[in-house]
Amino acid sequence: MRVEIWSDIACPWCYVGKARFEKALGAFPHRDEIEVVHRSFELDPHRAKGETESVLKMLTKKYGMSEAQARAGEQNLGAQAAAEGLEYRTEGRDHGSTFDMHRLLHFAKEQGRQDELIQVLYRANFAEERSLFVDADAYLVELAVAAGLDADAAREVLADPSAYADEVRADEREAAELGANGVPFFVLDRKYGVSGAQPAEVFAQALEQAWDSHAPLRPIQQNGTDDADACGPDGCAVPQS
Amino acid sequence: MRVEIWSDIACPWCYVGKARFEKALGAFPHRDEIEVVHRSFELDPHRAKGETESVLKMLTKKYGMSEAQARAGEQNLGAQAAAEGLEYRTEGRDHGSTFDMHRLLHFAKEQGRQDELIQVLYRANFAEERSLFVDADAYLVELAVAAGLDADAAREVLADPSAYADEVRADEREAAELGANGVPFFVLDRKYGVSGAQPAEVFAQALEQAWDSHAPLRPIQQNGTDDADACGPDGCAVPQS
């Protein structure tokens, strides 16, 4: 059964929500049969590559908060992160475009390294002093390698702005179609949706409910026939004439 | 609602089945809300690029038919195709690798031209005298252009054997996971499966059944709360502490 998680690297609740989801998943009896796919969602899609500013300044400018409010928000988020065992720098973080990271996450998905990569990206953004947005390509290659990807291949993806760009946009379109206007957004078996960094118990309940109602494909066929007019590795059915 | 069709260009029943499905779709009242996605399935995945032989010879060799049986099979398939208004050359067709066509179909999907491309590929393979497997790249570029794609972009995809290769393999893995061991294989809303070139009435019934049971995502959330800890275009929720 598949769980899709729409998120953004720049989204604190996504960082926290992933940890809560994983707590539930780790205790779920059928965890080995759950496939997790990360999908792209940019909170700030119009931000240009390389254009960066401090998180506190961005919060005051973009969302019209006072600096005290912005600081208090970051302190609160830091406390929520800490409660999940996550490091979170409440001062000195910066903000920028996450488009290239999403492109790289699609490449990592093909290589079976998506979860590894998103984890190191979150850590880099929320816990490390080095900026993820200044001289980003070099740092992203290092992080890709830390996630088990090939350095040259990652460099190539980053150097070509069209690589996996359509995949990122397709994810974002799909989020809108599914009714998500914020992240994290969890979709279980394309049947249940969980919005936000809910407590682990909510994710546990969602996993159980989705698992219980998960059904194999139901076949629809002509009454009274069993064999289909189809081609397989052993050839094509011969028409009944 | 989404309908996924696993098929191979070299599969006569896929060619016929697509026409039957489209007859049902054309009469379906909600046809404008149905998204059709073509997925890859190679009947002959070990065939090398450029290695070609006549369909009749392939049938006798690979499937152990007599030449008379192979001829009769093609005649019968031709009759089934004709009944759907499709041209079908029962003599003189050849057979080869379809891997590059599937790669190109994934590219076409990103460009919104997948259905156009599969249609011209089927026609080229089943109705045209020119071989689709000899000097294939040049012909495939022509066909891509006929389907509304850019010639240079198609040429680039064809020249790089890794382009969209993972997407082809992912489709094939998914077919196996869904229990498909032959094509065409139709999956409606990831809930109903139709195997083979069933009559149009069966597709009509499948569309109705899938449509009737199609449901939006069911939200799961914490009891008594309405707002989620999430980030959206207008900022992040402030933690309740």
Tab-separated table of C-alpha atoms in Angstrom:
chain	number	residue	atom	x	y	z
A	1	MET	CA	0.000	0.000	0.000
A	2	ARG	CA	1.263	3.443	-0.893
A	3	VAL	CA	1.480	6.573	1.228
A	4	GLU	CA	2.268	9.790	-0.620
A	5	ILE	CA	3.550	12.781	1.314
A	6	TRP	CA	3.435	16.227	-0.243
A	7	SER	CA	5.901	18.515	1.483
A	8	ASP	CA	8.462	21.257	1.107
A	9	ILE	CA	11.985	21.281	2.501
A	10	ALA	CA	11.364	24.833	3.739
A	11	CYS	CA	8.274	23.747	5.720
A	12	PRO	CA	8.868	23.258	9.453
A	13	TRP	CA	5.613	21.356	9.937
A	14	CYS	CA	6.675	18.943	7.199
A	15	TYR	CA	9.897	18.226	9.098
A	16	VAL	CA	7.958	17.660	12.321
A	17	GLY	CA	5.084	15.833	10.617
A	18	LYS	CA	7.413	13.375	8.916
A	19	ALA	CA	8.850	12.378	12.311
A	20	ARG	CA	5.352	11.895	13.738
A	21	PHE	CA	4.258	9.873	10.745
A	22	GLU	CA	7.376	7.720	11.029
A	23	LYS	CA	6.697	7.064	14.679
A	24	ALA	CA	3.297	5.672	13.694
A	25	LEU	CA	4.718	3.777	10.726
A	26	GLY	CA	7.458	2.196	12.853
A	27	ALA	CA	4.823	0.710	15.144
A	28	PHE	CA	2.502	-0.368	12.312
A	29	PRO	CA	2.435	-4.169	11.943
A	30	HIS	CA	2.360	-4.036	8.118
A	31	ARG	CA	5.090	-1.372	7.844
A	32	ASP	CA	7.132	-3.520	5.446
A	33	GLU	CA	4.301	-3.448	2.942
A	34	ILE	CA	3.956	0.333	2.986
A	35	GLU	CA	5.662	2.264	0.204
A	36	VAL	CA	6.313	5.924	1.019
A	37	VAL	CA	6.619	8.381	-1.870
A	38	HIS	CA	7.569	12.026	-1.358
A	39	ARG	CA	5.872	14.535	-3.616
A	40	SER	CA	6.774	18.119	-4.395
A	41	PHE	CA	5.100	21.239	-3.065
A	42	GLU	CA	6.831	24.628	-3.027
A	43	LEU	CA	5.569	27.074	-0.445
A	44	ASP	CA	7.340	29.878	-2.264
A	45	PRO	CA	7.326	28.896	-5.952
A	46	HIS	CA	8.158	32.376	-7.245
A	47	ARG	CA	11.401	32.711	-5.324
A	48	ALA	CA	14.368	32.898	-7.719
A	49	LYS	CA	17.312	30.528	-7.411
A	50	GLY	CA	20.089	32.078	-5.324
A	51	GLU	CA	17.848	34.795	-3.881
A	52	THR	CA	17.963	34.305	-0.133
A	53	GLU	CA	17.009	36.134	3.047
A	54	SER	CA	16.782	35.314	6.734
A	55	VAL	CA	13.755	33.321	7.843
A	56	LEU	CA	12.841	35.976	10.404
A	57	LYS	CA	12.950	38.734	7.806
A	58	MET	CA	10.931	36.631	5.342
A	59	LEU	CA	8.281	36.010	8.001
A	60	THR	CA	7.948	39.672	8.850
A	61	LYS	CA	7.911	40.748	5.189
A	62	LYS	CA	5.888	38.033	3.541
A	63	TYR	CA	3.425	37.295	6.303
A	64	GLY	CA	3.259	40.690	7.941
A	65	MET	CA	4.361	39.474	11.387
A	66	SER	CA	6.236	41.628	13.869
A	67	GLU	CA	9.788	40.465	14.508
A	68	ALA	CA	8.756	39.421	18.024
A	69	GLN	CA	5.935	37.282	16.603
A	70	ALA	CA	8.277	35.719	14.062
A	71	ARG	CA	10.802	34.894	16.776
A	72	ALA	CA	8.133	33.431	19.040
A	73	GLY	CA	6.821	31.303	16.161
A	74	GLU	CA	10.277	29.900	15.493
A	75	GLN	CA	10.773	29.213	19.223
A	76	ASN	CA	7.492	27.335	19.335
A	77	LEU	CA	8.325	25.330	16.227
A	78	GLY	CA	11.723	24.542	17.725
A	79	ALA	CA	10.007	23.161	20.821
A	80	GLN	CA	7.680	20.989	18.719
A	81	ALA	CA	10.664	19.694	16.761
A	82	ALA	CA	12.608	18.990	19.959
A	83	ALA	CA	9.649	16.996	21.286
A	84	GLU	CA	10.120	14.680	18.284
A	85	GLY	CA	13.866	14.437	18.904
A	86	LEU	CA	14.690	16.756	15.990
A	87	GLU	CA	17.300	19.511	15.993
A	88	TYR	CA	15.976	22.923	14.996
A	89	ARG	CA	17.927	26.189	14.839
A	90	THR	CA	15.474	28.884	15.873
A	91	GLU	CA	17.887	31.701	14.973
A	92	GLY	CA	19.996	32.358	11.922
A	93	ARG	CA	18.258	30.111	9.377
A	94	ASP	CA	17.728	31.449	5.897
A	95	HIS	CA	15.158	30.887	3.211
A	96	GLY	CA	15.286	30.439	-0.560
A	97	SER	CA	14.013	28.469	-3.544
A	98	THR	CA	13.523	24.731	-3.018
A	99	PHE	CA	12.804	23.945	-6.675
A	100	ASP	CA	16.191	22.300	-7.343
A	101	MET	CA	15.811	20.160	-4.219
A	102	HIS	CA	12.474	18.888	-5.480
A	103	ARG	CA	14.025	18.104	-8.865
A	104	LEU	CA	16.778	16.216	-7.104
A	105	LEU	CA	14.224	14.333	-4.996
A	106	HIS	CA	12.590	13.058	-8.187
A	107	PHE	CA	15.945	11.853	-9.434
A	108	ALA	CA	16.572	10.211	-6.041
A	109	LYS	CA	13.192	8.495	-6.283
A	110	GLU	CA	14.296	6.778	-9.488
A	111	GLN	CA	17.424	5.643	-7.673
A	112	GLY	CA	15.525	4.337	-4.654
A	113	ARG	CA	17.114	7.015	-2.427
A	114	GLN	CA	14.316	9.518	-2.020
A	115	ASP	CA	13.705	9.051	1.679
A	116	GLU	CA	17.435	9.228	2.408
A	117	LEU	CA	17.728	12.468	0.464
A	118	ILE	CA	14.743	14.236	1.984
A	119	GLN	CA	16.066	13.382	5.417
A	120	VAL	CA	19.489	14.951	4.804
A	121	LEU	CA	17.842	17.969	3.161
A	122	TYR	CA	15.605	18.583	6.169
A	123	ARG	CA	18.544	18.229	8.515
A	124	ALA	CA	20.638	20.617	6.421
A	125	ASN	CA	17.869	23.201	6.337
A	126	PHE	CA	16.710	23.054	9.930
A	127	ALA	CA	19.719	21.897	11.948
A	128	GLU	CA	22.906	22.924	10.160
A	129	GLU	CA	24.514	26.330	10.191
A	130	ARG	CA	25.639	26.239	6.556
A	131	SER	CA	23.107	27.824	4.212
A	132	LEU	CA	21.262	25.488	1.892
A	133	PHE	CA	20.567	28.355	-0.493
A	134	VAL	CA	23.949	30.061	-0.952
A	135	ASP	CA	26.284	28.258	-3.371
A	136	ALA	CA	23.547	25.665	-3.293
A	137	ASP	CA	24.627	23.365	-6.134
A	138	ALA	CA	27.893	22.369	-4.481
A	139	TYR	CA	26.181	21.715	-1.151
A	140	LEU	CA	23.331	19.775	-2.767
A	141	VAL	CA	25.833	17.496	-4.488
A	142	GLU	CA	27.459	16.781	-1.104
A	143	LEU	CA	24.067	16.033	0.414
A	144	ALA	CA	23.111	13.834	-2.544
A	145	VAL	CA	26.276	11.819	-1.972
A	146	ALA	CA	25.441	11.554	1.739
A	147	ALA	CA	22.088	10.094	0.643
A	148	GLY	CA	23.855	7.476	-1.468
A	149	LEU	CA	23.564	9.132	-4.877
A	150	ASP	CA	26.262	9.527	-7.501
A	151	ALA	CA	27.951	12.957	-7.408
A	152	ASP	CA	28.253	13.376	-11.186
A	153	ALA	CA	24.684	12.321	-11.820
A	154	ALA	CA	23.419	14.763	-9.160
A	155	ARG	CA	25.569	17.535	-10.651
A	156	GLU	CA	24.060	16.882	-14.078
A	157	VAL	CA	20.519	17.083	-12.748
A	158	LEU	CA	21.285	20.359	-10.987
A	159	ALA	CA	22.998	21.830	-14.049
A	160	ASP	CA	19.973	21.244	-16.288
A	161	PRO	CA	17.032	23.310	-14.975
A	162	SER	CA	14.585	21.313	-17.096
A	163	ALA	CA	15.584	17.950	-15.552
A	164	TYR	CA	12.641	16.654	-13.517
A	165	ALA	CA	11.027	20.088	-13.654
A	166	ASP	CA	7.865	18.671	-15.207
A	167	GLU	CA	7.685	16.041	-12.476
A	168	VAL	CA	7.795	18.738	-9.808
A	169	ARG	CA	5.023	20.691	-11.510
A	170	ALA	CA	2.939	17.573	-12.038
A	171	ASP	CA	3.119	16.860	-8.287
A	172	GLU	CA	2.040	20.395	-7.518
A	173	ARG	CA	-0.884	20.186	-9.925
A	174	GLU	CA	-1.928	16.903	-8.378
A	175	ALA	CA	-1.838	18.384	-4.877
A	176	ALA	CA	-4.273	21.057	-6.025
A	177	GLU	CA	-6.508	18.433	-7.636
A	178	LEU	CA	-6.574	16.491	-4.381
A	179	GLY	CA	-7.590	19.596	-2.486
A	180	ALA	CA	-4.323	20.260	-0.663
A	181	ASN	CA	-3.556	23.939	-0.158
A	182	GLY	CA	-0.904	23.418	2.499
A	183	VAL	CA	1.690	20.899	3.564
A	184	PRO	CA	2.489	18.368	4.862
A	185	PHE	CA	-0.324	16.512	3.137
A	186	PHE	CA	-0.468	12.733	3.466
A	187	VAL	CA	-2.473	10.590	1.044
A	188	LEU	CA	-2.978	6.935	1.952
A	189	ASP	CA	-3.889	4.529	-0.831
A	190	ARG	CA	-5.387	7.494	-2.730
A	191	LYS	CA	-8.307	7.105	-0.398
A	192	TYR	CA	-7.579	8.874	2.884
A	193	GLY	CA	-6.041	12.280	3.365
A	194	VAL	CA	-4.279	13.625	6.440
A	195	SER	CA	-3.529	17.331	6.448
A	196	GLY	CA	-0.782	18.763	8.626
A	197	ALA	CA	1.602	17.492	11.260
A	198	GLN	CA	-1.033	15.546	13.164
A	199	PRO	CA	-0.086	13.590	16.296
A	200	ALA	CA	1.385	10.131	15.706
A	201	GLU	CA	-1.886	8.555	16.925
A	202	VAL	CA	-3.788	10.140	14.056
A	203	PHE	CA	-1.307	8.710	11.574
A	204	ALA	CA	-1.574	5.328	13.282
A	205	GLN	CA	-5.349	5.432	12.909
A	206	ALA	CA	-5.090	6.541	9.283
A	207	LEU	CA	-2.690	3.680	8.478
A	208	GLU	CA	-5.024	1.144	10.086
A	209	GLN	CA	-8.107	2.482	8.377
A	210	ALA	CA	-6.446	2.607	4.954
A	211	TRP	CA	-4.949	-0.846	5.438
A	212	ASP	CA	-8.285	-2.359	6.440
A	213	SER	CA	-10.031	-0.966	3.397
A	214	HIS	CA	-7.188	-1.641	0.968
A	215	ALA	CA	-8.420	-4.002	-1.700
A	216	PRO	CA	-6.811	-5.670	-4.673
A	217	LEU	CA	-8.082	-4.664	-8.106
A	218	ARG	CA	-11.542	-6.019	-8.766
A	219	PRO	CA	-11.682	-7.695	-12.170
A	220	ILE	CA	-14.463	-6.801	-14.574
A	221	GLN	CA	-14.982	-9.191	-17.459
A	222	GLN	CA	-17.544	-10.493	-19.862
A	223	ASN	CA	-20.087	-12.802	-18.271
A	224	GLY	CA	-19.265	-16.427	-18.682
A	225	THR	CA	-15.773	-15.929	-20.065
A	226	ASP	CA	-12.571	-16.457	-18.249
A	227	ASP	CA	-9.882	-15.959	-20.833
A	228	ALA	CA	-9.213	-12.542	-22.240
A	229	ASP	CA	-8.119	-11.525	-25.727
A	230	ALA	CA	-4.675	-10.485	-24.656
A	231	CYS	CA	-0.990	-10.896	-25.440
A	232	GLY	CA	1.524	-12.116	-22.899
A	233	PRO	CA	5.084	-13.389	-22.807
A	234	ASP	CA	3.822	-16.632	-24.353
A	235	GLY	CA	2.044	-15.060	-27.283
A	236	CYS	CA	-1.377	-13.674	-28.126
A	237	ALA	CA	-4.747	-15.306	-27.595
A	238	VAL	CA	-6.179	-16.650	-30.829
A	239	PRO	CA	-9.479	-14.956	-31.710
A	240	GLN	CA	-12.641	-16.997	-31.269
A	241	SER	CA	-14.333	-16.766	-34.608
B	1	MET	CA	-11.043	9.861	-12.635
B	2	ARG	CA	-8.042	8.120	-14.099
B	3	VAL	CA	-7.874	5.106	-16.404
B	4	GLU	CA	-4.433	3.579	-16.892
B	5	ILE	CA	-3.812	1.316	-19.877
B	6	TRP	CA	-0.801	-0.960	-19.897
B	7	SER	CA	0.027	-1.981	-23.455
B	8	ASP	CA	2.727	-2.639	-26.011
B	9	ILE	CA	2.937	-1.198	-29.520
B	10	ALA	CA	3.698	-4.718	-30.791
B	11	CYS	CA	0.510	-6.129	-29.254
B	12	PRO	CA	-2.370	-6.599	-31.684
B	13	TRP	CA	-4.940	-6.997	-28.921
B	14	CYS	CA	-3.799	-3.677	-27.453
B	15	TYR	CA	-4.477	-1.988	-30.796
B	16	VAL	CA	-7.924	-3.586	-30.987
B	17	GLY	CA	-8.647	-3.152	-27.273
B	18	LYS	CA	-7.877	0.548	-27.364
B	19	ALA	CA	-10.476	1.039	-30.104
B	20	ARG	CA	-13.065	-0.901	-28.111
B	21	PHE	CA	-12.293	1.048	-24.955
B	22	GLU	CA	-12.572	4.330	-26.861
B	23	LYS	CA	-15.945	3.325	-28.239
B	24	ALA	CA	-17.158	2.907	-24.652
B	25	LEU	CA	-15.432	6.087	-23.494
B	26	GLY	CA	-16.922	8.133	-26.333
B	27	ALA	CA	-20.412	7.167	-25.185
B	28	PHE	CA	-19.687	7.656	-21.482
B	29	PRO	CA	-21.499	10.724	-20.102
B	30	HIS	CA	-18.549	11.773	-17.889
B	31	ARG	CA	-15.926	11.221	-20.597
B	32	ASP	CA	-14.539	14.748	-20.172
B	33	GLU	CA	-13.616	13.960	-16.588
B	34	ILE	CA	-11.707	10.783	-17.463
B	35	GLU	CA	-7.933	11.055	-17.741
B	36	VAL	CA	-6.334	8.261	-19.788
B	37	VAL	CA	-2.691	7.407	-19.090
B	38	HIS	CA	-0.744	4.900	-21.193
B	39	ARG	CA	1.712	2.717	-19.326
B	40	SER	CA	4.573	0.621	-20.640
B	41	PHE	CA	4.669	-3.123	-21.039
B	42	GLU	CA	7.106	-4.875	-23.391
B	43	LEU	CA	6.023	-8.268	-24.626
B	44	ASP	CA	9.574	-8.960	-25.763
B	45	PRO	CA	11.833	-7.051	-23.339
B	46	HIS	CA	15.006	-8.916	-24.269
B	47	ARG	CA	14.893	-8.038	-27.956
B	48	ALA	CA	17.869	-5.853	-28.898
B	49	LYS	CA	17.393	-2.517	-30.624
B	50	GLY	CA	17.653	-2.882	-34.405
B	51	GLU	CA	17.235	-6.671	-34.326
B	52	THR	CA	14.177	-7.395	-36.424
B	53	GLU	CA	12.406	-10.329	-38.048
B	54	SER	CA	9.082	-10.963	-39.719
B	55	VAL	CA	6.076	-11.377	-37.441
B	56	LEU	CA	5.273	-14.749	-39.007
B	57	LYS	CA	8.794	-16.026	-38.397
B	58	MET	CA	8.767	-14.687	-34.829
B	59	LEU	CA	5.455	-16.445	-34.155
B	60	THR	CA	6.713	-19.786	-35.437
B	61	LYS	CA	10.050	-19.484	-33.646
B	62	LYS	CA	9.114	-17.931	-30.339
B	63	TYR	CA	5.735	-19.541	-29.801
B	64	GLY	CA	6.286	-22.812	-31.623
B	65	MET	CA	3.419	-22.341	-34.086
B	66	SER	CA	3.365	-23.804	-37.569
B	67	GLU	CA	3.517	-21.198	-40.308
B	68	ALA	CA	-0.085	-22.003	-41.233
B	69	GLN	CA	-1.177	-21.401	-37.632
B	70	ALA	CA	0.725	-18.145	-37.510
B	71	ARG	CA	-0.875	-16.993	-40.781
B	72	ALA	CA	-4.349	-17.968	-39.605
B	73	GLY	CA	-3.792	-16.101	-36.313
B	74	GLU	CA	-2.820	-12.951	-38.171
B	75	GLN	CA	-5.848	-13.307	-40.483
B	76	ASN	CA	-8.131	-13.619	-37.490
B	77	LEU	CA	-6.560	-10.636	-35.765
B	78	GLY	CA	-6.908	-8.666	-38.988
B	79	ALA	CA	-10.624	-9.473	-39.036
B	80	GLN	CA	-11.044	-8.357	-35.419
B	81	ALA	CA	-9.210	-5.130	-36.201
B	82	ALA	CA	-11.334	-4.522	-39.303
B	83	ALA	CA	-14.470	-4.967	-37.222
B	84	GLU	CA	-13.314	-1.955	-35.194
B	85	GLY	CA	-12.549	0.037	-38.322
B	86	LEU	CA	-8.793	-0.418	-37.973
B	87	GLU	CA	-6.356	-1.188	-40.765
B	88	TYR	CA	-4.212	-4.256	-40.195
B	89	ARG	CA	-1.609	-5.720	-42.538
B	90	THR	CA	-1.802	-9.474	-42.058
B	91	GLU	CA	1.270	-10.122	-44.221
B	92	GLY	CA	4.682	-8.528	-44.270
B	93	ARG	CA	4.753	-6.905	-40.843
B	94	ASP	CA	7.949	-7.150	-38.841
B	95	HIS	CA	8.769	-7.268	-35.163
B	96	GLY	CA	11.427	-5.676	-32.972
B	97	SER	CA	12.150	-3.876	-29.719
B	98	THR	CA	9.553	-1.356	-28.541
B	99	PHE	CA	11.642	0.012	-25.675
B	100	ASP	CA	12.454	3.316	-27.387
B	101	MET	CA	8.784	3.809	-28.255
B	102	HIS	CA	7.865	3.423	-24.614
B	103	ARG	CA	10.564	5.917	-23.625
B	104	LEU	CA	9.176	8.330	-26.187
B	105	LEU	CA	5.638	7.777	-24.884
B	106	HIS	CA	6.769	8.892	-21.430
B	107	PHE	CA	8.273	12.019	-22.938
B	108	ALA	CA	5.028	12.581	-24.866
B	109	LYS	CA	3.055	12.218	-21.647
B	110	GLU	CA	4.948	15.139	-20.132
B	111	GLN	CA	4.084	17.155	-23.228
B	112	GLY	CA	0.401	16.215	-23.136
B	113	ARG	CA	0.724	14.271	-26.407
B	114	GLN	CA	0.782	10.683	-25.243
B	115	ASP	CA	-2.492	9.565	-26.743
B	116	GLU	CA	-1.629	11.205	-30.070
B	117	LEU	CA	1.730	9.420	-30.138
B	118	ILE	CA	0.475	5.951	-29.248
B	119	GLN	CA	-2.137	6.276	-31.978
B	120	VAL	CA	0.421	7.057	-34.698
B	121	LEU	CA	2.726	4.315	-33.399
B	122	TYR	CA	-0.027	1.709	-33.573
B	123	ARG	CA	-0.941	2.828	-37.061
B	124	ALA	CA	2.681	2.717	-38.185
B	125	ASN	CA	3.174	-0.759	-36.769
B	126	PHE	CA	-0.042	-2.388	-37.909
B	127	ALA	CA	-1.131	-0.501	-41.002
B	128	GLU	CA	1.928	0.974	-42.727
B	129	GLU	CA	4.332	-0.837	-44.991
B	130	ARG	CA	7.444	0.965	-43.750
B	131	SER	CA	9.182	-0.915	-40.936
B	132	LEU	CA	9.012	0.665	-37.502
B	133	PHE	CA	12.141	-1.221	-36.453
B	134	VAL	CA	14.628	-0.597	-39.275
B	135	ASP	CA	16.315	2.824	-39.134
B	136	ALA	CA	13.846	3.351	-36.334
B	137	ASP	CA	15.127	6.622	-34.844
B	138	ALA	CA	14.513	8.630	-37.995
B	139	TYR	CA	11.013	7.194	-38.408
B	140	LEU	CA	10.163	7.686	-34.739
B	141	VAL	CA	11.120	11.352	-34.985
B	142	GLU	CA	8.747	11.731	-37.954
B	143	LEU	CA	5.982	10.031	-36.017
B	144	ALA	CA	6.675	12.160	-32.942
B	145	VAL	CA	6.280	15.264	-35.095
B	146	ALA	CA	3.030	13.866	-36.496
B	147	ALA	CA	1.868	13.551	-32.889
B	148	GLY	CA	2.665	17.202	-32.248
B	149	LEU	CA	6.055	16.809	-30.566
B	150	ASP	CA	9.218	18.767	-31.241
B	151	ALA	CA	11.622	16.945	-33.598
B	152	ASP	CA	14.817	17.967	-31.785
B	153	ALA	CA	13.448	17.072	-28.384
B	154	ALA	CA	12.321	13.659	-29.659
B	155	ARG	CA	15.719	13.115	-31.265
B	156	GLU	CA	17.415	13.880	-27.952
B	157	VAL	CA	15.251	11.405	-26.066
B	158	LEU	CA	15.977	8.697	-28.629
B	159	ALA	CA	19.719	9.405	-28.619
B	160	ASP	CA	20.006	8.942	-24.847
B	161	PRO	CA	19.090	5.334	-23.963
B	162	SER	CA	18.729	6.256	-20.287
B	163	ALA	CA	16.106	8.937	-20.946
B	164	TYR	CA	12.789	7.762	-19.476
B	165	ALA	CA	14.193	4.233	-19.188
B	166	ASP	CA	13.459	4.126	-15.458
B	167	GLU	CA	9.905	5.255	-16.092
B	168	VAL	CA	9.389	2.362	-18.514
B	169	ARG	CA	10.743	-0.114	-15.994
B	170	ALA	CA	8.699	1.372	-13.171
B	171	ASP	CA	5.531	0.880	-15.245
B	172	GLU	CA	6.497	-2.718	-15.904
B	173	ARG	CA	7.151	-3.371	-12.228
B	174	GLU	CA	3.824	-1.851	-11.356
B	175	ALA	CA	2.010	-4.046	-13.866
B	176	ALA	CA	3.460	-7.092	-12.128
B	177	GLU	CA	2.449	-5.740	-8.720
B	178	LEU	CA	-1.100	-5.246	-9.960
B	179	GLY	CA	-1.197	-8.821	-11.180
B	180	ALA	CA	-1.043	-8.157	-14.925
B	181	ASN	CA	0.861	-10.775	-16.883
B	182	GLY	CA	-0.491	-9.793	-20.274
B	183	VAL	CA	-1.755	-6.758	-22.127
B	184	PRO	CA	-3.826	-4.755	-22.745
B	185	PHE	CA	-4.549	-4.249	-19.060
B	186	PHE	CA	-6.899	-1.465	-18.011
B	187	VAL	CA	-6.946	-0.112	-14.476
B	188	LEU	CA	-9.791	2.201	-13.519
B	189	ASP	CA	-9.322	4.480	-10.509
B	190	ARG	CA	-6.812	1.934	-9.167
B	191	LYS	CA	-9.838	-0.058	-8.129
B	192	TYR	CA	-11.107	-2.060	-11.093
B	193	GLY	CA	-9.063	-4.075	-13.563
B	194	VAL	CA	-10.040	-5.141	-17.069
B	195	SER	CA	-7.755	-7.632	-18.740
B	196	GLY	CA	-7.646	-7.986	-22.497
B	197	ALA	CA	-9.492	-6.522	-25.477
B	198	GLN	CA	-12.940	-7.001	-23.964
B	199	PRO	CA	-16.043	-5.927	-25.898
B	200	ALA	CA	-16.952	-2.236	-25.649
B	201	GLU	CA	-19.894	-3.127	-23.390
B	202	VAL	CA	-17.540	-4.498	-20.767
B	203	PHE	CA	-15.537	-1.268	-20.822
B	204	ALA	CA	-18.781	0.708	-20.581
B	205	GLN	CA	-19.782	-1.288	-17.525
B	206	ALA	CA	-16.332	-0.877	-15.971
B	207	LEU	CA	-16.428	2.896	-16.506
B	208	GLU	CA	-19.859	3.141	-14.898
B	209	GLN	CA	-18.924	0.980	-11.953
B	210	ALA	CA	-15.674	2.825	-11.308
B	211	TRP	CA	-17.382	6.195	-11.699
B	212	ASP	CA	-20.163	5.289	-9.272
B	213	SER	CA	-17.702	4.206	-6.604
B	214	HIS	CA	-15.199	7.011	-7.205
B	215	ALA	CA	-14.863	9.000	-3.998
B	216	PRO	CA	-12.898	12.079	-3.001
B	217	LEU	CA	-10.187	11.646	-0.351
B	218	ARG	CA	-11.642	11.037	3.076
B	219	PRO	CA	-9.990	13.291	5.638
B	220	ILE	CA	-8.653	11.803	8.863
B	221	GLN	CA	-7.925	14.250	11.665
B	222	GLN	CA	-7.706	14.587	15.382
B	223	ASN	CA	-11.074	14.547	17.136
B	224	GLY	CA	-12.378	17.982	17.879
B	225	THR	CA	-9.790	19.875	15.885
B	226	ASP	CA	-10.341	21.513	12.603
B	227	ASP	CA	-7.122	23.321	11.853
B	228	ALA	CA	-3.979	21.414	11.082
B	229	ASP	CA	-0.400	22.254	11.933
B	230	ALA	CA	0.587	22.994	8.374
B	231	CYS	CA	2.281	25.556	6.167
B	232	GLY	CA	0.591	27.128	3.167
B	233	PRO	CA	1.127	30.047	0.822
B	234	ASP	CA	0.110	32.368	3.671
B	235	GLY	CA	2.544	31.014	6.240
B	236	CYS	CA	2.708	28.314	8.868
B	237	ALA	CA	0.241	27.599	11.646
B	238	VAL	CA	1.470	28.809	14.993
B	239	PRO	CA	1.869	25.941	17.469
B	240	GLN	CA	-0.675	25.694	20.264
B	241	SER	CA	1.413	25.585	23.387
